[in-house]
């Protein structure tokens, strides 16, 4: 089933127009497990080193801001490719 795997499920816009990726992880939001699972998922999908990514805000929120260091154009291309795979 869809909820049985970690995945990026497309993109959306917040009420203020900010674009966001929609992702789901199986890990429970306890002891930072879901946040770690999200970073692991993004690192895998965007081909970025997990050790360099960090949660900037939203530690206990559904909406999170993740720092992804590196070449912004390359990261943007990886995000677009990821969204192309999801149809999002």
Coordinates of N, CA and C in Angstrom, one line a residue:
X1 N 0.8 -1.2 0.0 CA 0.0 0.0 0.0 C 0.9 1.2 0.0
X2 N 0.3 2.4 -0.3 CA 1.0 3.6 -0.5 C 1.7 4.0 0.8
X3 N 1.0 3.8 2.0 CA 1.6 4.2 3.2 C 2.7 3.3 3.8
X4 N 2.9 2.2 3.1 CA 3.9 1.2 3.6 C 5.3 1.5 3.1
X5 N 5.6 2.6 2.5 CA 6.9 2.9 2.0 C 7.2 4.4 2.2
X6 N 8.4 4.7 2.4 CA 8.9 6.1 2.4 C 8.8 6.6 0.9
X7 N 8.3 7.8 0.7 CA 8.2 8.3 -0.7 C 8.0 9.8 -0.7
X8 N 8.4 10.3 -1.9 CA 8.1 11.7 -2.2 C 6.9 11.6 -3.1
X9 N 5.8 12.3 -2.7 CA 4.5 12.2 -3.4 C 4.1 13.4 -4.2
X10 N 5.1 14.2 -4.6 CA 4.8 15.3 -5.5 C 5.2 16.6 -4.8
X11 N 4.5 17.7 -5.3 CA 4.7 19.0 -4.8 C 3.4 19.7 -4.6
X12 N 3.5 20.8 -3.8 CA 2.3 21.5 -3.5 C 2.7 23.0 -3.2
X13 N 1.8 23.8 -2.9 CA 2.1 25.2 -2.5 C 1.4 25.4 -1.2
X14 N 2.0 26.1 -0.2 CA 1.4 26.4 1.0 C 0.5 27.6 0.8
X15 N -0.3 28.0 1.8 CA -1.3 29.0 1.6 C -0.6 30.4 1.2
X16 N 0.6 30.6 1.6 CA 1.3 31.8 1.3 C 2.1 31.7 -0.1
X17 N 1.9 30.6 -0.8 CA 2.4 30.4 -2.1 C 3.8 29.7 -2.1
X18 N 4.4 29.4 -0.9 CA 5.7 28.8 -0.9 C 5.6 27.3 -1.4
X19 N 6.4 27.0 -2.4 CA 6.4 25.7 -3.0 C 7.0 24.7 -2.0
X20 N 6.5 23.5 -1.9 CA 7.0 22.4 -1.0 C 6.9 21.1 -1.7
X21 N 7.8 20.2 -1.2 CA 7.7 18.8 -1.6 C 6.8 18.1 -0.6
X22 N 6.0 17.2 -1.1 CA 5.2 16.3 -0.2 C 5.9 15.0 -0.1
X23 N 6.1 14.6 1.1 CA 6.8 13.4 1.4 C 6.1 12.6 2.5
X24 N 6.3 11.3 2.5 CA 5.8 10.5 3.6 C 6.8 9.5 4.1
X25 N 6.9 9.3 5.4 CA 7.8 8.3 5.9 C 7.1 7.4 6.9
X26 N 7.5 6.2 7.0 CA 6.9 5.2 7.9 C 7.2 5.4 9.3
X27 N 8.4 6.0 9.6 CA 8.9 6.2 11.0 C 7.9 7.0 11.8
X28 N 7.8 6.7 13.1 CA 6.9 7.4 14.0 C 7.6 8.7 14.4
X29 N 6.8 9.8 14.6 CA 7.3 11.1 15.0 C 7.7 11.1 16.5
X30 N 8.6 10.2 16.8 CA 9.0 10.1 18.2 C 10.5 10.0 18.2
X31 N 11.2 10.6 19.2 CA 12.7 10.6 19.3 C 13.4 10.9 18.0
X32 N 12.8 11.9 17.2 CA 13.4 12.4 16.0 C 13.4 11.3 14.9
X33 N 12.8 10.2 15.0 CA 12.9 9.1 14.0 C 12.3 9.6 12.7
X34 N 11.1 10.2 12.7 CA 10.5 10.6 11.4 C 11.4 11.7 10.7
X35 N 12.0 12.6 11.4 CA 12.8 13.6 10.8 C 14.1 13.0 10.2
X36 N 14.7 12.0 10.9 CA 15.8 11.3 10.4 C 15.5 10.5 9.1
X37 N 14.3 9.9 9.1 CA 13.8 9.1 8.0 C 13.6 10.1 6.8
X38 N 13.1 11.3 7.0 CA 12.8 12.2 6.0 C 14.2 12.6 5.3
X39 N 15.1 13.0 6.1 CA 16.4 13.3 5.6 C 17.1 12.2 4.8
X40 N 16.9 11.0 5.3 CA 17.5 9.8 4.6 C 16.8 9.7 3.2
X41 N 15.5 9.8 3.2 CA 14.7 9.7 2.0 C 15.2 10.8 1.0
X42 N 15.2 12.1 1.4 CA 15.6 13.2 0.5 C 17.1 13.0 0.0
X43 N 17.9 12.5 0.9 CA 19.3 12.3 0.5 C 19.4 11.2 -0.6
X44 N 18.6 10.2 -0.5 CA 18.6 9.1 -1.5 C 18.0 9.6 -2.8
X45 N 16.8 10.2 -2.7 CA 16.1 10.7 -3.9 C 16.9 11.8 -4.6
X46 N 17.6 12.6 -3.9 CA 18.3 13.8 -4.5 C 19.7 13.5 -4.7
X47 N 20.2 12.3 -4.4 CA 21.6 11.9 -4.6 C 22.5 12.9 -3.9
X48 N 22.2 13.2 -2.6 CA 23.0 14.2 -1.8 C 23.5 13.4 -0.6
X49 N 24.6 13.8 0.0 CA 25.1 13.2 1.2 C 24.2 13.5 2.4
X50 N 23.7 12.5 3.0 CA 22.8 12.6 4.1 C 23.5 13.4 5.3
X51 N 24.7 13.1 5.5 CA 25.5 13.7 6.6 C 25.6 15.2 6.5
X52 N 25.4 15.8 5.3 CA 25.5 17.2 5.1 C 24.1 17.9 5.1
X53 N 23.0 17.1 5.1 CA 21.7 17.7 5.2 C 21.3 17.9 6.6
X54 N 20.5 18.9 6.9 CA 20.1 19.2 8.3 C 18.7 19.8 8.3
X55 N 18.0 19.5 9.4 CA 16.6 20.1 9.6 C 16.8 21.4 10.2
X56 N 16.3 22.5 9.5 CA 16.4 23.9 9.9 C 15.3 24.3 10.8
X57 N 14.1 23.9 10.4 CA 12.9 24.2 11.2 C 11.8 23.2 11.0
X58 N 10.9 23.1 11.9 CA 9.8 22.2 11.8 C 10.0 20.9 12.5
X59 N 10.9 20.9 13.5 CA 11.2 19.6 14.2 C 10.0 18.9 14.7
X60 N 9.0 19.6 15.1 CA 7.8 18.9 15.6 C 6.5 19.3 14.8
X61 N 6.7 19.7 13.6 CA 5.7 20.1 12.7 C 5.6 19.2 11.5
X62 N 4.5 19.2 10.8 CA 4.4 18.5 9.5 C 5.1 19.2 8.4
X63 N 5.3 20.5 8.5 CA 6.0 21.3 7.5 C 7.4 21.6 8.0
X64 N 8.4 21.2 7.2 CA 9.8 21.2 7.7 C 10.6 22.0 6.6
X65 N 11.7 22.5 7.1 CA 12.7 23.2 6.2 C 14.0 22.4 6.4
X66 N 14.5 21.9 5.3 CA 15.7 21.1 5.3 C 16.8 21.9 4.5
X67 N 18.0 21.9 5.1 CA 19.1 22.6 4.5 C 19.8 21.5 3.7
X68 N 20.0 21.8 2.4 CA 20.7 20.9 1.4 C 21.8 21.7 0.8
X69 N 23.0 21.5 1.4 CA 24.1 22.3 0.8 C 24.6 21.8 -0.6
X70 N 25.2 22.6 -1.3 CA 25.7 22.2 -2.6 C 25.3 23.2 -3.7
X71 N 25.5 22.7 -4.9 CA 25.2 23.5 -6.1 C 23.7 23.6 -6.2
X72 N 23.1 24.8 -6.1 CA 21.7 25.0 -6.1 C 21.0 24.5 -7.5
X73 N 21.7 24.8 -8.6 CA 21.2 24.3 -9.9 C 21.1 22.8 -9.9
X74 N 22.2 22.2 -9.5 CA 22.2 20.7 -9.5 C 21.1 20.1 -8.6
X75 N 20.9 20.7 -7.4 CA 19.9 20.3 -6.5 C 18.5 20.5 -7.1
X76 N 18.3 21.6 -7.7 CA 17.0 21.9 -8.4 C 16.7 20.9 -9.5
X77 N 17.8 20.5 -10.3 CA 17.6 19.5 -11.3 C 17.2 18.2 -10.7
X78 N 17.8 17.8 -9.6 CA 17.5 16.6 -8.9 C 16.1 16.6 -8.4
X79 N 15.6 17.7 -7.9 CA 14.2 17.8 -7.4 C 13.3 17.7 -8.5
X80 N 13.5 18.3 -9.7 CA 12.7 18.2 -10.8 C 12.6 16.8 -11.3
X81 N 13.8 16.1 -11.4 CA 13.8 14.7 -11.8 C 13.0 13.8 -10.9
X82 N 13.1 14.1 -9.6 CA 12.4 13.3 -8.6 C 10.9 13.5 -8.8
X83 N 10.5 14.8 -9.0 CA 9.1 15.0 -9.2 C 8.6 14.4 -10.5
X84 N 9.4 14.4 -11.5 CA 9.0 13.7 -12.8 C 8.8 12.2 -12.6
X85 N 9.5 11.6 -11.7 CA 9.3 10.2 -11.4 C 8.0 10.0 -10.7
X86 N 7.6 10.9 -9.8 CA 6.4 10.8 -9.0 C 5.1 11.3 -9.7
X87 N 5.4 12.0 -10.9 CA 4.2 12.6 -11.6 C 3.7 13.9 -10.9
X88 N 4.6 14.4 -9.9 CA 4.2 15.5 -9.2 C 4.6 16.8 -9.7

